[in-house]
PDB file of C-alpha atoms in Angstrom:
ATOM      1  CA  UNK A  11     140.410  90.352  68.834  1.00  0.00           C
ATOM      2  CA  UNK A  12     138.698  91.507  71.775  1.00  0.00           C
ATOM      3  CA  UNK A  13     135.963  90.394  73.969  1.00  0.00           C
ATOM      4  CA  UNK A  14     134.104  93.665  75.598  1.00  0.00           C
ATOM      5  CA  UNK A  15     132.300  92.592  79.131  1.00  0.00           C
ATOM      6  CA  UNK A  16     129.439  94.638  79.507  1.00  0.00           C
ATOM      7  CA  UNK A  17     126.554  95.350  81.822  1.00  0.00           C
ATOM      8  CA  UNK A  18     123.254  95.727  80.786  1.00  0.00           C
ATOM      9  CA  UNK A  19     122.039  97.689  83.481  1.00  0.00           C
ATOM     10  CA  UNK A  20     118.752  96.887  85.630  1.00  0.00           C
ATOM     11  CA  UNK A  21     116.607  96.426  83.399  1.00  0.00           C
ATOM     12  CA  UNK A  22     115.013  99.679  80.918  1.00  0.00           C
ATOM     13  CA  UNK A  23     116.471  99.307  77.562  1.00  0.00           C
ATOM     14  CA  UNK A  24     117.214 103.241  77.752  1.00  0.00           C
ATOM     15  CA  UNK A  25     119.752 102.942  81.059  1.00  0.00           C
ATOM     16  CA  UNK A  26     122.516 101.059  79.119  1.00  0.00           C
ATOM     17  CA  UNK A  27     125.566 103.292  78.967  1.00  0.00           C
ATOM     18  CA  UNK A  28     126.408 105.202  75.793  1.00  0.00           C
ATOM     19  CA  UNK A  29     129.637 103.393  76.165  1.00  0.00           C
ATOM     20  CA  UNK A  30     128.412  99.921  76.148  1.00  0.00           C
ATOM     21  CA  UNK A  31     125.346 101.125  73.059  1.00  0.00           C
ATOM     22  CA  UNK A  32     128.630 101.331  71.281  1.00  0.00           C
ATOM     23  CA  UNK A  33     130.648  98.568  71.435  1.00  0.00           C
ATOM     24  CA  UNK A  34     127.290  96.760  71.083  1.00  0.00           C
ATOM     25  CA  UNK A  35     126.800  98.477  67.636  1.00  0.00           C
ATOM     26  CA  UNK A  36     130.407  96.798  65.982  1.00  0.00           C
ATOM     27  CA  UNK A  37     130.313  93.278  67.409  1.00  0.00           C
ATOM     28  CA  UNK A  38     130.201  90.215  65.394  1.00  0.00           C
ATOM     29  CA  UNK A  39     128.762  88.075  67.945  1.00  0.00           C
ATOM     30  CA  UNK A  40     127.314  88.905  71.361  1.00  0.00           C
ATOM     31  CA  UNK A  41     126.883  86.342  74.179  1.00  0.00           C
ATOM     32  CA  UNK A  42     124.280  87.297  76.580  1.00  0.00           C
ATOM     33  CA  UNK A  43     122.636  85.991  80.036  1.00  0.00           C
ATOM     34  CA  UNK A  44     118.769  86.341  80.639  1.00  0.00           C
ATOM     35  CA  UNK A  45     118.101  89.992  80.076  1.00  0.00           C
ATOM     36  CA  UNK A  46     115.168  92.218  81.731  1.00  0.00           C
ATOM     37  CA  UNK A  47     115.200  93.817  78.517  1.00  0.00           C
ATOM     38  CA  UNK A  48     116.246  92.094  75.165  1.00  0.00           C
ATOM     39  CA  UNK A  49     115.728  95.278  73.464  1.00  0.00           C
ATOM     40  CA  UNK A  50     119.312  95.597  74.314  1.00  0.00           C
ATOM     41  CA  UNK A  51     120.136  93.679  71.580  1.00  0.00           C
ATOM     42  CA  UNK A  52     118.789  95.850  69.388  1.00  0.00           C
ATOM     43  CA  UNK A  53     122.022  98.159  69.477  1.00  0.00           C
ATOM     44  CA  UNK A  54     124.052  95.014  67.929  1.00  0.00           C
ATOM     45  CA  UNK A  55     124.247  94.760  63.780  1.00  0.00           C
ATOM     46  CA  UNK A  56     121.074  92.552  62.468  1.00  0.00           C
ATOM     47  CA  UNK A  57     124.352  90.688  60.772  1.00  0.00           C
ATOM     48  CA  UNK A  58     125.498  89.771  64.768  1.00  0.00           C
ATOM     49  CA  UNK A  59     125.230  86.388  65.643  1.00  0.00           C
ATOM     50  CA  UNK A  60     123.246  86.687  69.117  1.00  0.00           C
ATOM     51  CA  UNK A  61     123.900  82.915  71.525  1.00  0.00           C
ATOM     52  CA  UNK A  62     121.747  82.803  74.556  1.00  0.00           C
ATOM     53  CA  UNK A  63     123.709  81.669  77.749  1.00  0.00           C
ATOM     54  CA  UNK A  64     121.097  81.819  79.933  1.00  0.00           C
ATOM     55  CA  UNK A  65     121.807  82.298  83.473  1.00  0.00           C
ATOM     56  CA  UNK A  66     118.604  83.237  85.860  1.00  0.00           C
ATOM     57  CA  UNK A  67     117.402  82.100  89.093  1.00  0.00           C
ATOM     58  CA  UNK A  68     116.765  77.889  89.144  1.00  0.00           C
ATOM     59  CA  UNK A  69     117.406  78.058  85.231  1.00  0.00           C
ATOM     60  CA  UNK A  70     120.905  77.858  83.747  1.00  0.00           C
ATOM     61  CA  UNK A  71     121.251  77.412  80.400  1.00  0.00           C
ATOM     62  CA  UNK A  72     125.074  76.571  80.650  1.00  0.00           C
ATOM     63  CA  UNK A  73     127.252  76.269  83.150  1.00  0.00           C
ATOM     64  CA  UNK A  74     130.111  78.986  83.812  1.00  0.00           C
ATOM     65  CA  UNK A  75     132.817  76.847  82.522  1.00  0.00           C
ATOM     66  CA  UNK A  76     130.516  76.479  79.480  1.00  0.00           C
ATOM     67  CA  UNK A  77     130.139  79.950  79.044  1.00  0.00           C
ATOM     68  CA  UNK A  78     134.107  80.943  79.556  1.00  0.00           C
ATOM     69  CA  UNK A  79     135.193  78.151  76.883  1.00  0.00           C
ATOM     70  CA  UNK A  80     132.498  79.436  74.656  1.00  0.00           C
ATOM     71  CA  UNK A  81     133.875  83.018  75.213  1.00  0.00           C
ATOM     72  CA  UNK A  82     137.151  81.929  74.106  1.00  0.00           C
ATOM     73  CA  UNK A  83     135.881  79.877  71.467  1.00  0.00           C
ATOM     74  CA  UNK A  84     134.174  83.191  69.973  1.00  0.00           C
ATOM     75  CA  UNK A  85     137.189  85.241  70.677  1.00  0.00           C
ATOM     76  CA  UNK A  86     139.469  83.622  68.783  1.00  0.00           C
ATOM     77  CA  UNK A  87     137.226  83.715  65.931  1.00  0.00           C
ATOM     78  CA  UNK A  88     136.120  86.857  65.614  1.00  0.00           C
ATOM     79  CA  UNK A  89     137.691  90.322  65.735  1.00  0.00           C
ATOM     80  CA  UNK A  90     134.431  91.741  68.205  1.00  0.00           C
ATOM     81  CA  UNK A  91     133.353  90.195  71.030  1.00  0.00           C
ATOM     82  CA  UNK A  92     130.276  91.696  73.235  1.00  0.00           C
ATOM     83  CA  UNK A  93     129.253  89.125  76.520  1.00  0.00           C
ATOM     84  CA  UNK A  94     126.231  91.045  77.687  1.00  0.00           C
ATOM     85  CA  UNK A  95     124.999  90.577  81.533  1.00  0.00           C
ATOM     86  CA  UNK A  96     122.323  91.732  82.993  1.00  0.00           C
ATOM     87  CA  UNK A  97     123.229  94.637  85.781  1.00  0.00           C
ATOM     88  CA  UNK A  98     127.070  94.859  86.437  1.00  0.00           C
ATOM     89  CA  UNK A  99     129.130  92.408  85.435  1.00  0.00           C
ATOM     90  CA  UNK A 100     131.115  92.379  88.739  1.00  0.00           C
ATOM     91  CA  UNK A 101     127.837  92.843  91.176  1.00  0.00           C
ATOM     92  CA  UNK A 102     127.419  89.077  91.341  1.00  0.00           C
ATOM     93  CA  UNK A 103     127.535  88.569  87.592  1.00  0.00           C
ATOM     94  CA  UNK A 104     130.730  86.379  87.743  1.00  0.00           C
ATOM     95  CA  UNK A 105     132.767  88.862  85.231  1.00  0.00           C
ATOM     96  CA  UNK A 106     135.736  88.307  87.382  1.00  0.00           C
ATOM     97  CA  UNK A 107     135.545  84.532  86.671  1.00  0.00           C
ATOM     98  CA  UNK A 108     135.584  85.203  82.687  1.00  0.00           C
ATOM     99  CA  UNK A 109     138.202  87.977  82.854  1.00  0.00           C
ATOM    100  CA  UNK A 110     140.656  85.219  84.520  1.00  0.00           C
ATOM    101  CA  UNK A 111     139.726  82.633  81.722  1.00  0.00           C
ATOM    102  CA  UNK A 112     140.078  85.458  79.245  1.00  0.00           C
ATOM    103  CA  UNK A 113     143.955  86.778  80.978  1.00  0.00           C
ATOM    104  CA  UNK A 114     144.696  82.551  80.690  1.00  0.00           C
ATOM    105  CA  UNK A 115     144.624  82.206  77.242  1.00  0.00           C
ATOM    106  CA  UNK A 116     146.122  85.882  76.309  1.00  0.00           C
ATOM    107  CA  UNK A 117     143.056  87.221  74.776  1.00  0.00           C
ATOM    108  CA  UNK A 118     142.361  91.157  74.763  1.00  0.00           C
ATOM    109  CA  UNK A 119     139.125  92.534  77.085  1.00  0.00           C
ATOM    110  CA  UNK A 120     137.472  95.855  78.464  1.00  0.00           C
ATOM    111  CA  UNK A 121     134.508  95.855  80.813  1.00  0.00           C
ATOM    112  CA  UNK A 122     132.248  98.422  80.366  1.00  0.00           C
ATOM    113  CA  UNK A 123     130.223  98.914  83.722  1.00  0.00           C
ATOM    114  CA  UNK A 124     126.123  98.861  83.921  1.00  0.00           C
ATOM    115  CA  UNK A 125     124.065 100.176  86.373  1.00  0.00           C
ATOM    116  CA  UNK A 126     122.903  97.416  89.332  1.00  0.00           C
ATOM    117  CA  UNK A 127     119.909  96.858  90.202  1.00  0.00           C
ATOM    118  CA  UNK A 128     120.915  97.035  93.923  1.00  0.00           C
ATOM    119  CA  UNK A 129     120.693 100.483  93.307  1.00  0.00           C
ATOM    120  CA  UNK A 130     119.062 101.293  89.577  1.00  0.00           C
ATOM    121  CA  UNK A 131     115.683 100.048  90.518  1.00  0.00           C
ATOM    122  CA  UNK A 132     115.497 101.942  94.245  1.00  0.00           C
ATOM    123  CA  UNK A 133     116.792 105.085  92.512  1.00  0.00           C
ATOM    124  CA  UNK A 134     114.550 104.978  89.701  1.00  0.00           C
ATOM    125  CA  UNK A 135     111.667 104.986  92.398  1.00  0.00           C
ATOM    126  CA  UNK A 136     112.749 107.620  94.166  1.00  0.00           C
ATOM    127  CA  UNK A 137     113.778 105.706  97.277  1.00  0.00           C
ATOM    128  CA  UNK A 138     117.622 106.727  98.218  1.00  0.00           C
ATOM    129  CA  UNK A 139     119.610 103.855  99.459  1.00  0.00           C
ATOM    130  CA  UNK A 140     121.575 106.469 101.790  1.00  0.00           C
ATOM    131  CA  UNK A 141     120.238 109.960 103.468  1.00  0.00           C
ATOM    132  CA  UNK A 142     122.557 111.882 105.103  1.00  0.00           C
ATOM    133  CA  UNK A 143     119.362 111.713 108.446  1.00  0.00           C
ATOM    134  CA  UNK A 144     118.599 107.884 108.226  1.00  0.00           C
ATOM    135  CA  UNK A 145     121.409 106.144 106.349  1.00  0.00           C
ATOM    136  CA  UNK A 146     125.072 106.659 105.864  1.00  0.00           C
ATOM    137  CA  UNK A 147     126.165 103.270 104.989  1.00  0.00           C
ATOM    138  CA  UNK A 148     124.910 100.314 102.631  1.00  0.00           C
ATOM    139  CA  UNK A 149     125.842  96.892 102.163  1.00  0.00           C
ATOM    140  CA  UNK A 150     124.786  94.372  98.770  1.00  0.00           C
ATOM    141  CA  UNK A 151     124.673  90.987  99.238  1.00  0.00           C
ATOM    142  CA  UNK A 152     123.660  88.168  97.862  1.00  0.00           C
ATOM    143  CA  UNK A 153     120.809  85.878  98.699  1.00  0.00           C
ATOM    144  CA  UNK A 154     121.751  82.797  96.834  1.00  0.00           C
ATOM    145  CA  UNK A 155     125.728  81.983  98.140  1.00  0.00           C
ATOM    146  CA  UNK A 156     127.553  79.230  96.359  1.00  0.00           C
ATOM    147  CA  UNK A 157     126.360  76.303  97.486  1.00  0.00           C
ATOM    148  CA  UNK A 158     129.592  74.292  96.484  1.00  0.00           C
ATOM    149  CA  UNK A 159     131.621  76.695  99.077  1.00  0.00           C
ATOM    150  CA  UNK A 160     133.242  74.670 101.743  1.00  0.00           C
ATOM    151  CA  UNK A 161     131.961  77.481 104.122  1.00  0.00           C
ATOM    152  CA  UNK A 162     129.403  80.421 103.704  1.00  0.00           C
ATOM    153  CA  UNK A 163     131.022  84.127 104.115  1.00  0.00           C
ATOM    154  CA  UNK A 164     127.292  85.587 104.555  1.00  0.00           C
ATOM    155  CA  UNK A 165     126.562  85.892 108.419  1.00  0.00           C
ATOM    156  CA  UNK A 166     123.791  88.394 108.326  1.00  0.00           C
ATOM    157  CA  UNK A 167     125.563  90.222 110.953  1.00  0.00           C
ATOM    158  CA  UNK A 168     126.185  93.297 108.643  1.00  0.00           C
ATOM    159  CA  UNK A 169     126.346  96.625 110.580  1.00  0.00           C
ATOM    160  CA  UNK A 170     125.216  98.763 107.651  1.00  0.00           C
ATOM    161  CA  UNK A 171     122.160 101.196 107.874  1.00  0.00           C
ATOM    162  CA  UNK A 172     120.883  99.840 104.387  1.00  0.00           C
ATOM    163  CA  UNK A 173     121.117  96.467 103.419  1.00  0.00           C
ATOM    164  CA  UNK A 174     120.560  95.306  99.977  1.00  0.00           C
ATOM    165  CA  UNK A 175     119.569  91.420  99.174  1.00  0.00           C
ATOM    166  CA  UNK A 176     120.015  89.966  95.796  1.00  0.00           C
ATOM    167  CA  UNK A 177     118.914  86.941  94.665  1.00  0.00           C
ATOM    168  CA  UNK A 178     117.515  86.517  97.848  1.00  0.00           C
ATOM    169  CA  UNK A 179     113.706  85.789  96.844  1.00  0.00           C
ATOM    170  CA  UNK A 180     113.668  81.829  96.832  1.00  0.00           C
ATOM    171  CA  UNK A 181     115.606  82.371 100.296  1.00  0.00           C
ATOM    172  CA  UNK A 182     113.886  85.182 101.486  1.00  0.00           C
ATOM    173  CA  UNK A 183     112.415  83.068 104.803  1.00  0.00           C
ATOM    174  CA  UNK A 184     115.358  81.279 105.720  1.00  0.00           C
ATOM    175  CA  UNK A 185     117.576  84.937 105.310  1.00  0.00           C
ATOM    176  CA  UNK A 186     114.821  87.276 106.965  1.00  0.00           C
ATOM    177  CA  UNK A 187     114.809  85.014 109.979  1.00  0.00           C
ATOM    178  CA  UNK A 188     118.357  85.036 110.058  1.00  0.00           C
ATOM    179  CA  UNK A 189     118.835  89.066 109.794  1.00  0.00           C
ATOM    180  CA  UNK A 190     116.417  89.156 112.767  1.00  0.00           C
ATOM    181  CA  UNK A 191     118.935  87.439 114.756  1.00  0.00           C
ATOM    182  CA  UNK A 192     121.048  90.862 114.142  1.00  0.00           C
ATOM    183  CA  UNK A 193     118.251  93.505 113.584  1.00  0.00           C
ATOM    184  CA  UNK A 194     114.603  94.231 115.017  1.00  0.00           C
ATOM    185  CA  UNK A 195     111.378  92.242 113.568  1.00  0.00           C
ATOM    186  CA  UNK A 196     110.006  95.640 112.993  1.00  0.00           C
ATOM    187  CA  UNK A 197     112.856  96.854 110.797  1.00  0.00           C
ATOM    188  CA  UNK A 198     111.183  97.895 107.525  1.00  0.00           C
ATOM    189  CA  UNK A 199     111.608  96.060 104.180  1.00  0.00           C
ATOM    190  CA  UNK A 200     110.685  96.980 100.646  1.00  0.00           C
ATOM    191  CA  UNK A 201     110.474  93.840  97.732  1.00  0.00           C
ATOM    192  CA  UNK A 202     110.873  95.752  94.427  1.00  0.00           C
ATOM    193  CA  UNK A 203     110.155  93.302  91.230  1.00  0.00           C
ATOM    194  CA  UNK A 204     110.841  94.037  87.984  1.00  0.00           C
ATOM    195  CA  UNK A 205     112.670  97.334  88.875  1.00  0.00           C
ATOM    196  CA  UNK A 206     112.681 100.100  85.920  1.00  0.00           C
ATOM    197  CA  UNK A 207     110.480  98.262  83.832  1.00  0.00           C
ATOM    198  CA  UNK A 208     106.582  98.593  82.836  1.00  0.00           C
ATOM    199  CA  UNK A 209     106.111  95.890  85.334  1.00  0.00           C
ATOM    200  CA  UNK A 210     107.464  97.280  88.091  1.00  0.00           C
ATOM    201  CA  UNK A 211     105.883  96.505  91.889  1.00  0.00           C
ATOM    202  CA  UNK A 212     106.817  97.735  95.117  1.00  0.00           C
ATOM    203  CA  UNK A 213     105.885  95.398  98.781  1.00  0.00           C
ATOM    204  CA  UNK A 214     106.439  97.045 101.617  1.00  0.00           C
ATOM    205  CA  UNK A 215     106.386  94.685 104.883  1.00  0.00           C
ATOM    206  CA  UNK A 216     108.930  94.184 107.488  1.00  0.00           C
ATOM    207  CA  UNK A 217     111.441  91.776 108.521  1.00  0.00           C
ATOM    208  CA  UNK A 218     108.794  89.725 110.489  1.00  0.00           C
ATOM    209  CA  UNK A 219     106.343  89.337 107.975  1.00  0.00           C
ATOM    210  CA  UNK A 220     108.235  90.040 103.959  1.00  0.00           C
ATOM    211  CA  UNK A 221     108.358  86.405 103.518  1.00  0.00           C
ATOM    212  CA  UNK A 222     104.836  85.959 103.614  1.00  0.00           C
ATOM    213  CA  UNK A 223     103.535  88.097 101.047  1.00  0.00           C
ATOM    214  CA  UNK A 224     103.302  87.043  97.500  1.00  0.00           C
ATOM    215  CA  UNK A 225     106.505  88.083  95.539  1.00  0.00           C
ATOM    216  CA  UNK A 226     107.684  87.595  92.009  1.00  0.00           C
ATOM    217  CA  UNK A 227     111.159  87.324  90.657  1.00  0.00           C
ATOM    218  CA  UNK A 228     113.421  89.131  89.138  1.00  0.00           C
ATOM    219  CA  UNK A 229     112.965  91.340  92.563  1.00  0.00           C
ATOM    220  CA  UNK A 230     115.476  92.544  95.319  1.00  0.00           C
ATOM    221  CA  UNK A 231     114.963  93.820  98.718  1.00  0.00           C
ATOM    222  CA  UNK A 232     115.981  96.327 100.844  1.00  0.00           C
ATOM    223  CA  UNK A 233     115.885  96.582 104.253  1.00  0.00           C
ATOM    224  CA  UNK A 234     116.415  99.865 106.473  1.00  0.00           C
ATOM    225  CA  UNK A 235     114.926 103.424 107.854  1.00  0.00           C
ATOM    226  CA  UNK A 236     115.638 104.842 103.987  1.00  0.00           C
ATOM    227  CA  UNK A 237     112.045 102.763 103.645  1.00  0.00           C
ATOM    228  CA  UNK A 238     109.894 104.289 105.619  1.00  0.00           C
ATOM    229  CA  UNK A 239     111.568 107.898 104.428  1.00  0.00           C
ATOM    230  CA  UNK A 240     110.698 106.502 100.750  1.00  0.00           C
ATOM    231  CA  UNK A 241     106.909 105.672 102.257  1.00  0.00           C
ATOM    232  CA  UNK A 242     106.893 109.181 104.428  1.00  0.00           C
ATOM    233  CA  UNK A 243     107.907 111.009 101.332  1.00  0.00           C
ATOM    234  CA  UNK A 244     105.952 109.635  99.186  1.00  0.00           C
ATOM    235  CA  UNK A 245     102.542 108.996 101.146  1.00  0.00           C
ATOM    236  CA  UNK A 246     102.497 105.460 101.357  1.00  0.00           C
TER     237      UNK A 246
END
């Protein structure tokens, strides 16, 4: 038996890795999280059994210790394994938590990487999250830190020319007017929702004012010079 961790990727069905299309296309079950894209699935056998675990912002379907008993549940059952998240699996997708409760009870794994959407959807726009002029450094973090932690490790003090928010949209006052405590009111911000899909939407604003326009999830943000090159390049 083995249980194959996989990332989905940012969203477009076609920016799964050939790697991942493949172990997809011999698993008996998959387990998967909310998906940008369930035509995903399609690369797993009609004869799969497919068990929503949903995990997206303010909606979880099960909780993590849920979802790593079910793994193991699964894995001892069946000789193919596919749990299918959305992104990376170890860009804030809590792989590292399953791998443990996978290494615990002695039971066989691979993760198979996917692209983020920290930077999938800015790529996929054109807008590079480092330029050699503007940016030589970037920094992902999340918007949305564990609210059960005795003590938060985000300080908003990050020195990085690019910074990258995740999960940061229900937050996205209360973070904004904290990064302003470490970076100018005027530093400009991009919102990208529904990155690589048909959906897709790009708000520009800046620190100051991002929180106040009107902004659907999924999205991310990025903050930096490397968005007003994307806007000067681009004639926005």
């Amino acid at each position: 038996m083995v249980v194959y961790l996989i990332g989905a990727g940012p969203g477009d069905a076609d920016l799964i890795t050939l790697k991942a299309a493949k172990a997809l296309n011999k698993a008996d079950v998959v387990l998967y999280d909310y998906l940008a894209n369930e035509e995903i699935l399609a690369h797993a056998p009609e004869t799969a059994e497919k068990i929503y675990v949903g995990k997206k912002a303010g909606e979880h379907y099960k909780t993590q210790d849920q979802i790593n008993e079910l793994i193991i549940k699964q894995a001892k059952a069946h000789e193919n394994v596919v749990r299918l998240k959305g992104g990376d699996p170890f860009v804030f997708g809590r792989g590292g938590e399953e791998i443990l409760a996978l290494m615990e009870h002695d039971i066989k794994f691979e993760v198979i990487p996917g692209v983020t959407s920290a930077i999938g959807a800015p790529t996929s726009l054109g807008l590079p999250v480092t330029h050699r002029a503007v940016a030589t450094s970037v920094t992902i973090v999340t918007g949305h830190e564990d609210p059960t932690k005795a003590e938060s490790q985000v300080h908003w003090d990050y020195t990085a020319d690019t910074l990258i928010i995740l999960m940061g949209i229900g937050n996205i006052e209360e973070n904004t007017a904290e990064i302003m405590k470490y970076r100018d009111k005027d530093t400009p911000v991009c919102v990208i929702e529904s990155g690589t899909l048909p959906d897709e939407n790009v708000i520009f604003g800046t620190l100051e004012n991002i929180s106040q326009k009107d902004i659907k999830t999924p999205a991310i943000l990025i903050i930096g010079e490397v968005v007003k090159l994307y806007k000067d390049i681009y004639n926005y």
